């Protein structure tokens, strides 16, 4: 068993425990690092021909798609990134 599951309370409890453990400043620093990484990801994706960022990410959720579906299989990209340690959600 784990804290994960379908109950939203688990997410709230783990976020609260993390904040208590890290402190307010530690939580802010961690959030800033994630925001910087998300921005770097958006900038990097913008330099790849055939890839387009979907929408304008406000926080750390970044969605992208293939603009050349016949030349670039975005699901194959997902699989390759998974092999390199990325944990992504492939949505249709």
GROMACS .gro file of C-alpha atoms in nm:
model
   92
    1UNK     CA    1   0.000   0.000   0.000
    2UNK     CA    2   0.101   0.359  -0.055
    3UNK     CA    3  -0.024   0.713  -0.012
    4UNK     CA    4  -0.110   0.731  -0.381
    5UNK     CA    5  -0.449   0.630  -0.505
    6UNK     CA    6  -0.774   0.785  -0.604
    7UNK     CA    7  -0.826   0.982  -0.286
    8UNK     CA    8  -0.743   1.352  -0.327
    9UNK     CA    9  -0.681   1.378   0.047
   10UNK     CA   10  -0.356   1.184   0.004
   11UNK     CA   11  -0.219   1.456  -0.224
   12UNK     CA   12  -0.314   1.726   0.024
   13UNK     CA   13  -0.160   1.533   0.314
   14UNK     CA   14   0.169   1.471   0.133
   15UNK     CA   15   0.192   1.834   0.019
   16UNK     CA   16   0.130   1.948   0.377
   17UNK     CA   17   0.389   1.703   0.515
   18UNK     CA   18   0.641   1.824   0.257
   19UNK     CA   19   0.581   2.185   0.352
   20UNK     CA   20   0.624   2.106   0.722
   21UNK     CA   21   0.943   1.912   0.653
   22UNK     CA   22   1.100   2.167   0.415
   23UNK     CA   23   0.969   2.480   0.576
   24UNK     CA   24   0.810   2.770   0.390
   25UNK     CA   25   1.140   2.892   0.244
   26UNK     CA   26   1.245   2.542   0.134
   27UNK     CA   27   0.908   2.489  -0.030
   28UNK     CA   28   0.940   2.821  -0.218
   29UNK     CA   29   1.293   2.736  -0.332
   30UNK     CA   30   1.181   2.397  -0.459
   31UNK     CA   31   0.889   2.556  -0.643
   32UNK     CA   32   1.119   2.814  -0.801
   33UNK     CA   33   1.350   2.537  -0.928
   34UNK     CA   34   1.053   2.355  -1.083
   35UNK     CA   35   0.930   2.675  -1.249
   36UNK     CA   36   1.276   2.741  -1.396
   37UNK     CA   37   1.290   2.384  -1.529
   38UNK     CA   38   0.945   2.418  -1.685
   39UNK     CA   39   1.049   2.741  -1.858
   40UNK     CA   40   1.369   2.579  -1.987
   41UNK     CA   41   1.160   2.291  -2.120
   42UNK     CA   42   0.926   2.531  -2.301
   43UNK     CA   43   1.222   2.717  -2.453
   44UNK     CA   44   1.390   2.393  -2.560
   45UNK     CA   45   1.074   2.255  -2.715
   46UNK     CA   46   1.037   2.579  -2.909
   47UNK     CA   47   1.368   2.509  -3.082
   48UNK     CA   48   1.265   2.163  -3.209
   49UNK     CA   49   1.124   2.151  -3.560
   50UNK     CA   50   0.799   1.956  -3.560
   51UNK     CA   51   0.717   2.013  -3.193
   52UNK     CA   52   0.477   2.275  -3.060
   53UNK     CA   53   0.394   2.368  -2.702
   54UNK     CA   54   0.019   2.355  -2.645
   55UNK     CA   55  -0.116   2.667  -2.476
   56UNK     CA   56   0.083   2.893  -2.246
   57UNK     CA   57   0.198   2.705  -1.936
   58UNK     CA   58   0.143   2.906  -1.619
   59UNK     CA   59   0.298   2.664  -1.371
   60UNK     CA   60   0.489   2.340  -1.423
   61UNK     CA   61   0.249   2.148  -1.646
   62UNK     CA   62   0.381   2.165  -2.002
   63UNK     CA   63   0.198   2.003  -2.292
   64UNK     CA   64   0.339   1.960  -2.640
   65UNK     CA   65   0.243   1.797  -2.964
   66UNK     CA   66   0.385   1.698  -3.299
   67UNK     CA   67   0.310   1.939  -3.581
   68UNK     CA   68   0.427   1.680  -3.835
   69UNK     CA   69   0.248   1.365  -3.724
   70UNK     CA   70   0.361   1.164  -4.024
   71UNK     CA   71   0.727   1.254  -3.965
   72UNK     CA   72   0.735   1.269  -3.586
   73UNK     CA   73   0.549   1.013  -3.377
   74UNK     CA   74   0.507   1.192  -3.044
   75UNK     CA   75   0.428   0.862  -2.872
   76UNK     CA   76   0.762   0.719  -2.986
   77UNK     CA   77   0.926   1.033  -2.844
   78UNK     CA   78   0.746   0.964  -2.516
   79UNK     CA   79   0.878   0.607  -2.511
   80UNK     CA   80   1.235   0.721  -2.580
   81UNK     CA   81   1.215   0.987  -2.309
   82UNK     CA   82   1.086   0.722  -2.069
   83UNK     CA   83   1.396   0.516  -2.141
   84UNK     CA   84   1.602   0.820  -2.040
   85UNK     CA   85   1.431   0.853  -1.703
   86UNK     CA   86   1.152   1.100  -1.784
   87UNK     CA   87   0.807   1.031  -1.635
   88UNK     CA   88   0.551   1.178  -1.874
   89UNK     CA   89   0.176   1.140  -1.925
   90UNK     CA   90   0.090   1.055  -2.285
   91UNK     CA   91  -0.259   1.187  -2.351
   92UNK     CA   92  -0.461   1.178  -2.670
   0.00000   0.00000   0.00000
